[in-house]
Amino acid sequence: MSEPAVPVQPLVIPREAHPISRRNVSPAALKVLYGLRDAGFHAYLVGGAVRDLLAGRQPKDFDVATDATPEQVREVFRNCRLIGRRFRLAHVVFGREIIEVATFRANDDDGSGDRATEDGGRLLRDNVYGTIEDDAVRRDFTVNALYYAIEDFSVRDYVGGHADVVARRLRLIGDPEKRYREDPVRMLRAVRLAAKLGFDIDPSAADPMPGLAPLIAGAAPARLFDESLKLFLAGHAEQSFLGLERHQLLAALLPETAEALRTNRSGSLRAMVLDGLRNTDARIADDRPVTPAFLYAVLLWPAYCRELARLQAQGLDPAVAQQRAADRVTLHQAHRIALPRRFSLPMQEIWMLQSRFTLRQKKRVFRLLAHPRFRAAFDFLELRARVAPELGADLMFWRDAQGPSPGAPAAHVDALPLSDHDDERPAEGGETSGPGRRRRRRPRRGGGGAPASD
Ligand code: ATP
Ligand code: MG
């Protein structure tokens, strides 16, 4: 951890010099702050909430830091449970809202679990609690180390974070390279916070990133999955992606996609990914649902297309090549990001269904329309079609096939240009949307050749 070369006397920004109002703090968090104060402890709002409030944004949750131990916190609140083994935290529960209360900490274990086994299972509770200054300097960015004190409504700043919020700038506390080596995920956090808040990453924090990016591969895959959702499913996916590219972190998170984008000369795969991420952001802005399955279908599509092209060049049957490409991409990516199967399976289905959008035989049309993943697959086709105009006819056909209202598309299907036989071709057409299109007629099989997932 960085040397405590911080002034013990904080910069105190009085109430009249900052915009944080109790009106913007959740009533539950205020109850916790006042409850601790009334019991004789110091209590502060801390971290992302203070940063967001100072930046004029409504925080999504409120964390509290205090000099009370977890056991003391539990004595103050009946609705309190203690969690964590190595570092105990108090959760004060108000219906669906949980206020996390952390005792000032001296070490820099971020609770990620990456180092959970370092102590061989021993409880290392000694020396984990510290002073408020210790607590400030173990945080990552200066803007994340500000404390809003309930006793006088001031903001306490031990590391220059207030000036950085005003300058809309992310700076690490301490030596950047050292802080990234301690925890490489901080590089992703920098990109994420910059994307979310529209802040700049100070050159001191940005410059080491390309060189240290490979260290991200050492982070726990489960933690990288969580971090990826914060990057891409929080309403600023496009900016996150651009930030990862700018700071050369994309390959650390999505190695095969990064490689596929690098070798895709037309840039259409990148355009498709960016379109997909913009679309995700728009859905979140409209309060429409988003799923990690669809997100990852977008993010890993370039990797899938590249692998599929490779397998097809070896002369593999298209259907076999598709499944194998999907399996390989999923498997390889799992080394980096632990995408749970409940998301990777539907992701693969979205990919597999793409080849069935070329089908026009009535029975198959109905079957595809009834597929539980049809809607997601169709939305995906729409994304692909934006950068691959040759998919326009398929898109129109399947848009019409759904009819004006969901439920009974039969009459509409009858009015469509159906055929008695089906040409099956791989999903991906032309340079613009992926590997080469190969039209070929397949012999009709008993089951109509449709995958077993029907
Ligand atoms: P968000 O608004 O996305 O929740 P946040 O800054 O609150 O952003 P959290 O992951 O909730 O992010 O972390 C809460 C606080 O804990 C941070 O503001 C920061 O002070 C500290 N923190 C989190 N992760 C780290 C880390 N890897 N290293 C050091 N400090 C961290
Ligand atoms: Mg937070």
CSV table of C-alpha atoms and ligand atoms in Angstrom, one decimal:
chain,number,residue,atom,x,y,z
A,1,MET,CA,0.0,0.0,0.0
A,2,SER,CA,1.2,3.5,-0.7
A,3,GLU,CA,3.1,5.3,2.1
A,4,PRO,CA,0.9,7.4,4.2
A,5,ALA,CA,2.5,10.6,2.7
A,6,VAL,CA,-0.9,12.2,3.2
A,7,PRO,CA,-1.7,15.1,5.4
A,8,VAL,CA,-3.4,13.9,8.5
A,9,GLN,CA,-5.4,17.2,8.5
A,10,PRO,CA,-7.9,16.8,5.7
A,11,LEU,CA,-9.0,19.6,3.5
A,12,VAL,CA,-12.5,20.4,4.9
A,13,ILE,CA,-15.0,21.6,2.3
A,14,PRO,CA,-17.8,23.2,4.3
A,15,ARG,CA,-21.5,22.7,3.5
A,16,GLU,CA,-21.8,26.1,1.7
A,17,ALA,CA,-18.9,25.2,-0.6
A,18,HIS,CA,-20.2,22.0,-2.0
A,19,PRO,CA,-23.5,20.9,-3.6
A,20,ILE,CA,-24.3,17.8,-1.5
A,21,SER,CA,-27.8,18.1,0.0
A,22,ARG,CA,-29.4,15.7,2.3
A,23,ARG,CA,-32.4,15.7,0.0
A,24,ASN,CA,-30.3,13.7,-2.5
A,25,VAL,CA,-29.2,11.1,0.1
A,26,SER,CA,-31.5,8.2,0.6
A,27,PRO,CA,-33.5,8.3,3.9
A,28,ALA,CA,-32.1,4.9,4.8
A,29,ALA,CA,-28.5,6.1,4.5
A,30,LEU,CA,-29.4,9.2,6.6
A,31,LYS,CA,-30.9,6.9,9.3
A,32,VAL,CA,-27.7,5.0,9.5
A,33,LEU,CA,-25.5,8.1,9.6
A,34,TYR,CA,-27.6,9.7,12.3
A,35,GLY,CA,-28.0,6.4,14.2
A,36,LEU,CA,-24.2,6.0,14.4
A,37,ARG,CA,-23.7,9.7,15.3
A,38,ASP,CA,-26.2,9.5,18.1
A,39,ALA,CA,-24.5,6.4,19.4
A,40,GLY,CA,-21.3,8.4,19.7
A,41,PHE,CA,-19.4,7.3,16.6
A,42,HIS,CA,-18.1,9.1,13.5
A,43,ALA,CA,-20.1,8.3,10.4
A,44,TYR,CA,-19.5,9.4,6.8
A,45,LEU,CA,-21.0,8.8,3.4
A,46,VAL,CA,-18.1,7.6,1.3
A,47,GLY,CA,-17.0,6.4,-2.1
A,48,GLY,CA,-19.0,6.4,-5.3
A,49,ALA,CA,-22.0,8.1,-3.6
A,50,VAL,CA,-20.0,11.2,-2.6
A,51,ARG,CA,-18.3,11.4,-5.9
A,52,ASP,CA,-21.5,11.1,-7.9
A,53,LEU,CA,-23.3,13.7,-5.7
A,54,LEU,CA,-20.5,16.1,-6.2
A,55,ALA,CA,-20.6,15.5,-9.9
A,56,GLY,CA,-24.3,16.2,-10.0
A,57,ARG,CA,-25.5,12.7,-10.4
A,58,GLN,CA,-27.8,10.6,-8.4
A,59,PRO,CA,-25.9,7.6,-6.8
A,60,LYS,CA,-27.2,4.1,-7.3
A,61,ASP,CA,-26.3,3.2,-3.7
A,62,PHE,CA,-24.9,4.7,-0.6
A,63,ASP,CA,-22.0,3.4,1.4
A,64,VAL,CA,-21.1,4.4,4.9
A,65,ALA,CA,-17.7,4.4,6.6
A,66,THR,CA,-17.4,4.6,10.4
A,67,ASP,CA,-15.0,4.2,13.3
A,68,ALA,CA,-17.5,1.8,15.0
A,69,THR,CA,-16.6,-1.9,14.7
A,70,PRO,CA,-19.1,-4.2,12.9
A,71,GLU,CA,-20.2,-5.5,16.3
A,72,GLN,CA,-20.8,-2.0,17.5
A,73,VAL,CA,-22.8,-1.2,14.4
A,74,ARG,CA,-24.9,-4.3,15.0
A,75,GLU,CA,-25.7,-3.1,18.5
A,76,VAL,CA,-27.0,0.2,17.1
A,77,PHE,CA,-29.3,-1.3,14.5
A,78,ARG,CA,-31.6,-4.1,15.0
A,79,ASN,CA,-32.0,-4.6,11.2
A,80,CYS,CA,-28.4,-5.3,10.8
A,81,ARG,CA,-26.4,-8.4,9.7
A,82,LEU,CA,-22.7,-8.9,9.5
A,83,ILE,CA,-21.2,-10.4,6.4
A,84,GLY,CA,-17.7,-11.3,5.2
A,85,ARG,CA,-15.1,-13.4,6.8
A,86,ARG,CA,-11.8,-11.7,6.5
A,87,PHE,CA,-13.1,-8.2,6.6
A,88,ARG,CA,-16.5,-8.0,8.2
A,89,LEU,CA,-19.0,-5.5,6.9
A,90,ALA,CA,-22.4,-4.5,8.4
A,91,HIS,CA,-25.4,-4.5,6.2
A,92,VAL,CA,-28.3,-2.4,7.6
A,93,VAL,CA,-31.4,-3.6,5.8
A,94,PHE,CA,-34.4,-1.3,5.0
A,95,GLY,CA,-36.8,-3.3,3.0
A,96,ARG,CA,-35.1,-3.7,-0.4
A,97,GLU,CA,-32.4,-1.1,0.3
A,98,ILE,CA,-29.2,-2.2,2.0
A,99,ILE,CA,-26.8,0.3,3.4
A,100,GLU,CA,-23.3,-1.1,3.6
A,101,VAL,CA,-21.4,0.1,6.6
A,102,ALA,CA,-17.6,-0.5,6.7
A,103,THR,CA,-15.3,0.2,9.6
A,104,PHE,CA,-12.3,2.2,8.5
A,105,ARG,CA,-9.8,-0.1,7.1
A,106,ALA,CA,-6.0,-0.1,7.0
A,107,ASN,CA,-5.3,-2.6,4.3
A,108,ASP,CA,-6.0,-2.5,0.7
A,109,ASP,CA,-7.9,-5.8,0.2
A,110,ASP,CA,-10.8,-4.7,-1.9
A,111,GLY,CA,-12.8,-7.7,-0.9
A,112,SER,CA,-12.8,-9.0,-4.4
A,113,GLY,CA,-11.9,-12.4,-3.4
A,114,ASP,CA,-8.9,-12.5,-5.6
A,115,ARG,CA,-6.7,-12.9,-2.6
A,116,ALA,CA,-9.1,-14.9,-0.6
A,117,THR,CA,-6.8,-17.9,-0.3
A,118,GLU,CA,-3.6,-16.0,0.5
A,119,ASP,CA,-4.1,-16.4,4.1
A,120,GLY,CA,-4.8,-20.1,3.7
A,121,GLY,CA,-8.2,-19.7,5.2
A,122,ARG,CA,-7.0,-18.1,8.4
A,123,LEU,CA,-9.0,-15.2,9.6
A,124,LEU,CA,-6.9,-12.1,9.4
A,125,ARG,CA,-9.0,-9.7,11.3
A,126,ASP,CA,-6.0,-8.2,13.2
A,127,ASN,CA,-4.7,-5.0,11.8
A,128,VAL,CA,-7.4,-4.6,9.2
A,129,TYR,CA,-9.1,-1.7,10.9
A,130,GLY,CA,-7.5,1.7,10.7
A,131,THR,CA,-8.0,5.4,10.9
A,132,ILE,CA,-10.0,7.4,8.4
A,133,GLU,CA,-6.7,8.5,6.8
A,134,ASP,CA,-5.7,4.8,6.3
A,135,ASP,CA,-9.2,4.2,4.9
A,136,ALA,CA,-8.8,7.1,2.4
A,137,VAL,CA,-5.4,6.1,1.0
A,138,ARG,CA,-6.2,2.5,0.4
A,139,ARG,CA,-9.0,3.5,-2.0
A,140,ASP,CA,-8.2,3.6,-5.8
A,141,PHE,CA,-9.0,7.1,-7.2
A,142,THR,CA,-8.9,10.4,-5.4
A,143,VAL,CA,-12.5,11.1,-6.4
A,144,ASN,CA,-13.5,7.9,-4.6
A,145,ALA,CA,-11.9,8.9,-1.3
A,146,LEU,CA,-14.1,11.7,-0.2
A,147,TYR,CA,-16.0,11.6,3.1
A,148,TYR,CA,-19.3,13.4,3.7
A,149,ALA,CA,-19.5,13.9,7.5
A,150,ILE,CA,-23.0,13.8,9.0
A,151,GLU,CA,-21.8,15.8,12.0
A,152,ASP,CA,-21.3,19.1,10.1
A,153,PHE,CA,-22.3,18.2,6.5
A,154,SER,CA,-18.8,19.0,5.3
A,155,VAL,CA,-16.7,16.9,2.8
A,156,ARG,CA,-13.4,15.7,4.1
A,157,ASP,CA,-10.6,15.3,1.6
A,158,TYR,CA,-7.4,13.6,2.4
A,159,VAL,CA,-6.0,13.1,-1.1
A,160,GLY,CA,-7.0,16.0,-3.3
A,161,GLY,CA,-10.2,14.3,-4.6
A,162,HIS,CA,-12.3,17.4,-4.4
A,163,ALA,CA,-10.2,19.3,-6.8
A,164,ASP,CA,-10.2,16.3,-9.1
A,165,VAL,CA,-14.0,16.1,-9.1
A,166,VAL,CA,-14.2,19.7,-10.0
A,167,ALA,CA,-11.6,19.2,-12.8
A,168,ARG,CA,-13.5,16.0,-13.8
A,169,ARG,CA,-10.4,14.0,-13.7
A,170,LEU,CA,-9.5,10.5,-12.5
A,171,ARG,CA,-6.2,10.3,-10.6
A,172,LEU,CA,-4.9,7.3,-8.7
A,173,ILE,CA,-3.9,7.7,-5.0
A,174,GLY,CA,-0.2,7.0,-4.8
A,175,ASP,CA,2.1,5.7,-7.5
A,176,PRO,CA,-0.1,4.6,-10.4
A,177,GLU,CA,2.0,1.7,-11.6
A,178,LYS,CA,2.2,0.3,-8.1
A,179,ARG,CA,-1.5,0.7,-7.6
A,180,TYR,CA,-2.3,-1.1,-10.9
A,181,ARG,CA,0.1,-3.9,-10.0
A,182,GLU,CA,-1.6,-4.4,-6.6
A,183,ASP,CA,-4.9,-4.7,-8.4
A,184,PRO,CA,-5.0,-4.6,-12.2
A,185,VAL,CA,-8.8,-4.4,-12.3
A,186,ARG,CA,-8.3,-0.7,-11.3
A,187,MET,CA,-7.4,-0.1,-14.9
A,188,LEU,CA,-10.9,-1.3,-15.9
A,189,ARG,CA,-12.4,0.7,-13.1
A,190,ALA,CA,-10.7,3.8,-14.5
A,191,VAL,CA,-12.2,3.3,-17.9
A,192,ARG,CA,-15.6,2.5,-16.5
A,193,LEU,CA,-15.7,5.6,-14.2
A,194,ALA,CA,-14.5,7.8,-17.0
A,195,ALA,CA,-17.2,6.4,-19.3
A,196,LYS,CA,-19.9,6.7,-16.7
A,197,LEU,CA,-19.1,10.2,-15.5
A,198,GLY,CA,-17.5,11.7,-18.6
A,199,PHE,CA,-14.3,12.3,-16.6
A,200,ASP,CA,-10.9,12.3,-18.2
A,201,ILE,CA,-8.3,9.8,-17.1
A,202,ASP,CA,-5.3,11.8,-16.0
A,203,PRO,CA,-2.2,11.0,-18.1
A,204,SER,CA,-0.5,9.8,-14.9
A,205,ALA,CA,-3.2,7.1,-14.6
A,206,ALA,CA,-3.6,6.4,-18.4
A,207,ASP,CA,0.1,6.1,-19.4
A,208,PRO,CA,0.9,2.9,-17.6
A,209,MET,CA,-2.2,1.1,-18.9
A,210,PRO,CA,-1.0,-0.3,-22.3
A,211,GLY,CA,2.1,-1.7,-20.6
A,212,LEU,CA,0.3,-3.3,-17.6
A,213,ALA,CA,-2.8,-4.5,-19.5
A,214,PRO,CA,-1.7,-8.1,-19.6
A,215,LEU,CA,-1.8,-8.2,-15.8
A,216,ILE,CA,-5.6,-8.1,-16.1
A,217,ALA,CA,-5.5,-11.8,-17.2
A,218,GLY,CA,-4.4,-12.7,-13.6
A,219,ALA,CA,-7.7,-11.4,-12.1
A,220,ALA,CA,-10.4,-13.8,-11.0
A,221,PRO,CA,-12.7,-14.6,-14.0
A,222,ALA,CA,-15.8,-14.2,-11.8
A,223,ARG,CA,-14.7,-10.8,-10.8
A,224,LEU,CA,-14.0,-9.8,-14.4
A,225,PHE,CA,-17.5,-11.0,-15.3
A,226,ASP,CA,-19.0,-8.7,-12.7
A,227,GLU,CA,-16.8,-5.9,-13.9
A,228,SER,CA,-17.8,-6.5,-17.5
A,229,LEU,CA,-21.5,-6.1,-16.5
A,230,LYS,CA,-20.6,-2.8,-14.9
A,231,LEU,CA,-18.8,-1.7,-18.0
A,232,PHE,CA,-21.4,-2.8,-20.5
A,233,LEU,CA,-24.8,-3.0,-18.8
A,234,ALA,CA,-24.9,0.3,-16.9
A,235,GLY,CA,-25.9,2.6,-19.7
A,236,HIS,CA,-22.5,3.6,-21.0
A,237,ALA,CA,-21.4,0.6,-22.9
A,238,GLU,CA,-20.3,2.4,-26.0
A,239,GLN,CA,-18.1,4.8,-24.1
A,240,SER,CA,-16.7,1.9,-22.1
A,241,PHE,CA,-15.8,0.0,-25.2
A,242,LEU,CA,-14.1,3.1,-26.8
A,243,GLY,CA,-12.2,3.7,-23.6
A,244,LEU,CA,-11.0,0.1,-23.5
A,245,GLU,CA,-9.8,0.5,-27.1
A,246,ARG,CA,-8.1,3.8,-26.4
A,247,HIS,CA,-6.1,2.5,-23.5
A,248,GLN,CA,-5.4,-0.9,-25.2
A,249,LEU,CA,-7.3,-2.9,-22.6
A,250,LEU,CA,-9.7,-4.6,-24.9
A,251,ALA,CA,-7.4,-7.5,-25.7
A,252,ALA,CA,-7.0,-8.2,-22.0
A,253,LEU,CA,-10.7,-8.7,-21.6
A,254,LEU,CA,-11.8,-10.1,-24.9
A,255,PRO,CA,-8.7,-11.4,-26.6
A,256,GLU,CA,-10.2,-13.2,-29.5
A,257,THR,CA,-12.6,-10.4,-30.3
A,258,ALA,CA,-9.8,-7.9,-30.2
A,259,GLU,CA,-7.8,-10.0,-32.6
A,260,ALA,CA,-10.8,-10.4,-34.9
A,261,LEU,CA,-11.4,-6.7,-35.0
A,262,ARG,CA,-7.7,-6.0,-35.7
A,263,THR,CA,-7.8,-8.3,-38.8
A,264,ASN,CA,-11.2,-7.2,-40.1
A,265,ARG,CA,-10.2,-4.7,-42.7
A,266,SER,CA,-13.5,-3.3,-43.6
A,267,GLY,CA,-14.2,-2.4,-39.9
A,268,SER,CA,-17.7,-3.8,-40.2
A,269,LEU,CA,-17.4,-6.1,-37.3
A,270,ARG,CA,-16.4,-3.2,-35.1
A,271,ALA,CA,-19.2,-1.1,-36.5
A,272,MET,CA,-21.6,-3.9,-35.6
A,273,VAL,CA,-20.3,-4.2,-32.0
A,274,LEU,CA,-20.5,-0.4,-31.5
A,275,ASP,CA,-24.1,-0.4,-32.9
A,276,GLY,CA,-25.0,-3.2,-30.5
A,277,LEU,CA,-23.6,-1.4,-27.5
A,278,ARG,CA,-25.3,1.9,-28.5
A,279,ASN,CA,-28.5,-0.1,-28.8
A,280,THR,CA,-27.9,-1.6,-25.3
A,281,ASP,CA,-27.4,1.9,-23.9
A,282,ALA,CA,-30.6,3.1,-25.5
A,283,ARG,CA,-32.5,0.2,-24.0
A,284,ILE,CA,-31.2,1.0,-20.6
A,285,ALA,CA,-32.1,4.6,-21.0
A,286,ASP,CA,-35.7,3.6,-21.9
A,287,ASP,CA,-35.9,1.1,-19.0
A,288,ARG,CA,-36.2,-1.8,-21.4
A,289,PRO,CA,-34.6,-5.1,-20.3
A,290,VAL,CA,-31.1,-6.1,-21.3
A,291,THR,CA,-29.4,-9.5,-20.8
A,292,PRO,CA,-25.8,-10.6,-20.5
A,293,ALA,CA,-26.6,-13.3,-23.1
A,294,PHE,CA,-27.4,-10.7,-25.8
A,295,LEU,CA,-24.5,-8.4,-24.7
A,296,TYR,CA,-22.0,-11.3,-25.0
A,297,ALA,CA,-23.5,-12.4,-28.3
A,298,VAL,CA,-22.6,-8.9,-29.6
A,299,LEU,CA,-19.2,-8.7,-27.8
A,300,LEU,CA,-18.0,-12.2,-29.0
A,301,TRP,CA,-19.6,-12.1,-32.4
A,302,PRO,CA,-16.3,-11.0,-34.1
A,303,ALA,CA,-14.5,-13.9,-32.4
A,304,TYR,CA,-17.2,-16.3,-33.5
A,305,CYS,CA,-17.1,-15.1,-37.1
A,306,ARG,CA,-13.4,-15.4,-37.2
A,307,GLU,CA,-13.4,-18.9,-35.8
A,308,LEU,CA,-16.2,-19.9,-38.1
A,309,ALA,CA,-14.3,-18.7,-41.2
A,310,ARG,CA,-11.3,-20.6,-40.1
A,311,LEU,CA,-13.3,-23.9,-39.6
A,312,GLN,CA,-15.2,-23.4,-42.9
A,313,ALA,CA,-11.9,-22.9,-44.7
A,314,GLN,CA,-11.0,-26.3,-43.5
A,315,GLY,CA,-14.0,-27.6,-45.4
A,316,LEU,CA,-16.2,-28.4,-42.4
A,317,ASP,CA,-19.9,-28.8,-42.8
A,318,PRO,CA,-21.5,-25.4,-42.1
A,319,ALA,CA,-23.7,-26.6,-39.3
A,320,VAL,CA,-20.9,-28.5,-37.6
A,321,ALA,CA,-18.5,-25.5,-38.1
A,322,GLN,CA,-21.1,-23.2,-36.5
A,323,GLN,CA,-21.5,-25.3,-33.3
A,324,ARG,CA,-17.8,-25.9,-33.0
A,325,ALA,CA,-16.9,-22.2,-33.5
A,326,ALA,CA,-19.5,-21.3,-30.9
A,327,ASP,CA,-18.1,-23.8,-28.4
A,328,ARG,CA,-14.5,-22.9,-28.9
A,329,VAL,CA,-15.1,-19.1,-28.6
A,330,THR,CA,-17.1,-19.8,-25.4
A,331,LEU,CA,-14.5,-22.0,-24.0
A,332,HIS,CA,-11.5,-19.8,-24.7
A,333,GLN,CA,-13.3,-16.7,-23.4
A,334,ALA,CA,-14.1,-18.6,-20.1
A,335,HIS,CA,-10.4,-18.5,-19.2
A,336,ARG,CA,-10.7,-14.7,-18.9
A,337,ILE,CA,-14.3,-14.0,-18.0
A,338,ALA,CA,-16.6,-16.5,-16.1
A,339,LEU,CA,-19.7,-16.1,-18.2
A,340,PRO,CA,-22.2,-18.4,-16.5
A,341,ARG,CA,-23.8,-21.1,-18.6
A,342,ARG,CA,-27.2,-19.6,-18.2
A,343,PHE,CA,-25.9,-16.7,-20.3
A,344,SER,CA,-23.5,-18.5,-22.6
A,345,LEU,CA,-26.1,-21.1,-23.8
A,346,PRO,CA,-28.6,-18.5,-24.9
A,347,MET,CA,-25.7,-16.5,-26.4
A,348,GLN,CA,-24.9,-19.5,-28.6
A,349,GLU,CA,-28.5,-20.0,-29.5
A,350,ILE,CA,-28.7,-16.5,-30.7
A,351,TRP,CA,-25.7,-17.2,-33.0
A,352,MET,CA,-27.0,-20.6,-34.1
A,353,LEU,CA,-30.4,-19.2,-35.0
A,354,GLN,CA,-28.8,-16.7,-37.4
A,355,SER,CA,-28.4,-19.4,-40.1
A,356,ARG,CA,-32.1,-20.2,-39.9
A,357,PHE,CA,-33.2,-16.8,-41.0
A,358,THR,CA,-32.5,-17.9,-44.6
A,359,LEU,CA,-35.2,-20.5,-44.4
A,360,ARG,CA,-38.5,-20.0,-46.1
A,361,GLN,CA,-40.3,-23.3,-45.8
A,362,LYS,CA,-43.6,-22.8,-44.0
A,363,LYS,CA,-43.0,-25.5,-41.4
A,364,ARG,CA,-39.6,-24.1,-40.5
A,365,VAL,CA,-40.8,-20.6,-40.5
A,366,PHE,CA,-43.4,-21.4,-37.9
A,367,ARG,CA,-40.9,-23.4,-35.9
A,368,LEU,CA,-38.4,-20.6,-35.8
A,369,LEU,CA,-41.1,-18.0,-34.9
A,370,ALA,CA,-42.0,-20.2,-31.9
A,371,HIS,CA,-38.4,-20.6,-30.7
A,372,PRO,CA,-38.0,-19.1,-27.3
A,373,ARG,CA,-34.9,-17.3,-28.5
A,374,PHE,CA,-36.5,-16.0,-31.7
A,375,ARG,CA,-37.0,-12.4,-30.6
A,376,ALA,CA,-33.4,-12.0,-29.4
A,377,ALA,CA,-32.1,-13.7,-32.5
A,378,PHE,CA,-34.2,-11.4,-34.7
A,379,ASP,CA,-32.9,-8.3,-32.8
A,380,PHE,CA,-29.4,-9.6,-33.5
A,381,LEU,CA,-30.2,-10.1,-37.2
A,382,GLU,CA,-31.3,-6.5,-37.2
A,383,LEU,CA,-27.9,-5.4,-35.8
A,384,ARG,CA,-26.1,-7.4,-38.4
A,385,ALA,CA,-28.2,-6.1,-41.2
A,386,ARG,CA,-27.2,-2.5,-40.3
A,387,VAL,CA,-23.7,-3.2,-41.5
A,388,ALA,CA,-24.5,-5.9,-44.0
A,389,PRO,CA,-27.2,-4.6,-46.5
A,390,GLU,CA,-27.4,-8.0,-48.1
A,391,LEU,CA,-29.2,-9.2,-45.1
A,392,GLY,CA,-32.0,-6.7,-45.7
A,393,ALA,CA,-34.3,-9.2,-47.5
A,394,ASP,CA,-34.1,-11.7,-44.6
A,395,LEU,CA,-34.8,-8.9,-42.2
A,396,MET,CA,-37.9,-7.8,-44.0
A,397,PHE,CA,-39.2,-11.4,-44.4
A,398,TRP,CA,-38.9,-12.1,-40.7
A,399,ARG,CA,-40.3,-8.7,-39.7
A,400,ASP,CA,-43.3,-9.4,-41.8
A,401,ALA,CA,-43.5,-13.0,-40.5
A,402,GLN,CA,-44.1,-11.7,-37.0
A,403,GLY,CA,-47.2,-9.9,-38.0
A,404,PRO,CA,-48.5,-6.7,-36.5
A,405,SER,CA,-49.1,-8.2,-33.1
A,406,PRO,CA,-47.3,-10.9,-31.2
A,407,GLY,CA,-49.3,-14.2,-30.8
A,408,ALA,CA,-50.9,-15.2,-34.0
A,409,PRO,CA,-48.8,-14.6,-37.0
A,410,ALA,CA,-50.3,-17.4,-39.1
A,411,ALA,CA,-52.1,-15.3,-41.6
A,412,HIS,CA,-49.1,-13.2,-42.2
A,413,VAL,CA,-46.9,-16.2,-42.8
A,414,ASP,CA,-49.3,-17.5,-45.4
A,415,ALA,CA,-48.9,-14.2,-47.3
A,416,LEU,CA,-45.1,-14.4,-47.3
A,417,PRO,CA,-42.9,-15.7,-50.2
A,418,LEU,CA,-42.5,-19.1,-48.7
A,419,SER,CA,-40.9,-22.0,-50.5
A,420,ASP,CA,-41.2,-25.7,-50.5
A,421,HIS,CA,-37.5,-26.3,-50.2
A,422,ASP,CA,-35.0,-24.6,-48.2
A,423,ASP,CA,-31.6,-23.4,-49.1
A,424,GLU,CA,-29.5,-23.4,-46.0
A,425,ARG,CA,-26.5,-21.3,-45.9
A,426,PRO,CA,-24.2,-20.2,-43.1
A,427,ALA,CA,-25.5,-17.2,-41.2
A,428,GLU,CA,-22.7,-14.9,-42.1
A,429,GLY,CA,-22.7,-13.2,-45.4
A,430,GLY,CA,-19.9,-11.4,-47.1
A,431,GLU,CA,-17.0,-9.4,-45.7
A,432,THR,CA,-19.4,-6.9,-44.0
A,433,SER,CA,-21.0,-9.2,-41.6
A,434,GLY,CA,-18.4,-11.9,-41.2
A,435,PRO,CA,-16.8,-14.8,-43.0
A,436,GLY,CA,-17.7,-15.8,-46.6
A,437,ARG,CA,-21.2,-16.8,-47.5
A,438,ARG,CA,-21.5,-20.2,-49.1
A,439,ARG,CA,-24.8,-21.1,-50.6
A,440,ARG,CA,-25.4,-24.8,-50.9
A,441,ARG,CA,-28.3,-27.0,-51.1
A,442,ARG,CA,-28.5,-29.6,-48.4
A,443,PRO,CA,-30.2,-33.0,-48.8
A,444,ARG,CA,-33.5,-33.0,-46.9
A,445,ARG,CA,-33.4,-35.1,-43.8
A,446,GLY,CA,-36.2,-36.7,-41.9
A,447,GLY,CA,-36.4,-34.1,-39.3
A,448,GLY,CA,-36.1,-31.3,-41.7
A,449,GLY,CA,-32.5,-30.7,-40.7
A,450,ALA,CA,-33.5,-28.4,-37.9
A,451,PRO,CA,-31.3,-28.4,-34.8
A,452,ALA,CA,-32.5,-30.4,-31.9
A,453,SER,CA,-33.1,-27.2,-29.9
A,454,ASP,CA,-36.5,-26.9,-31.6
B,1,ATP,P1,-20.2,2.6,-8.6
B,1,ATP,O1,-20.9,3.9,-8.7
B,1,ATP,O2,-20.1,1.9,-9.9
B,1,ATP,O3,-20.7,1.8,-7.5
B,1,ATP,P2,-18.0,2.9,-6.8
B,1,ATP,O4,-16.8,3.8,-6.9
B,1,ATP,O5,-19.0,3.1,-5.7
B,1,ATP,O6,-18.7,3.0,-8.2
B,1,ATP,P3,-17.6,0.3,-5.8
B,1,ATP,O7,-17.1,-0.9,-6.5
B,1,ATP,O8,-19.0,0.3,-5.3
B,1,ATP,O9,-17.4,1.5,-6.9
B,1,ATP,O10,-16.6,0.6,-4.7
B,1,ATP,C1,-16.9,1.5,-3.6
B,1,ATP,C2,-15.6,2.2,-3.2
B,1,ATP,O11,-14.6,1.3,-2.7
B,1,ATP,C3,-14.9,3.0,-4.3
B,1,ATP,O12,-15.5,4.3,-4.5
B,1,ATP,C4,-13.5,3.0,-3.8
B,1,ATP,O13,-13.3,4.0,-2.9
B,1,ATP,C5,-13.3,1.7,-3.2
B,1,ATP,N1,-12.8,0.7,-4.1
B,1,ATP,C6,-13.5,-0.2,-4.9
B,1,ATP,N2,-12.8,-1.0,-5.6
B,1,ATP,C7,-11.5,-0.7,-5.3
B,1,ATP,C8,-10.2,-1.2,-5.7
B,1,ATP,N3,-10.1,-2.1,-6.6
B,1,ATP,N4,-9.1,-0.6,-5.1
B,1,ATP,C9,-9.2,0.3,-4.2
B,1,ATP,N5,-10.4,0.8,-3.8
B,1,ATP,C10,-11.5,0.4,-4.3
B,2,MG,MG,-20.7,1.7,-5.3
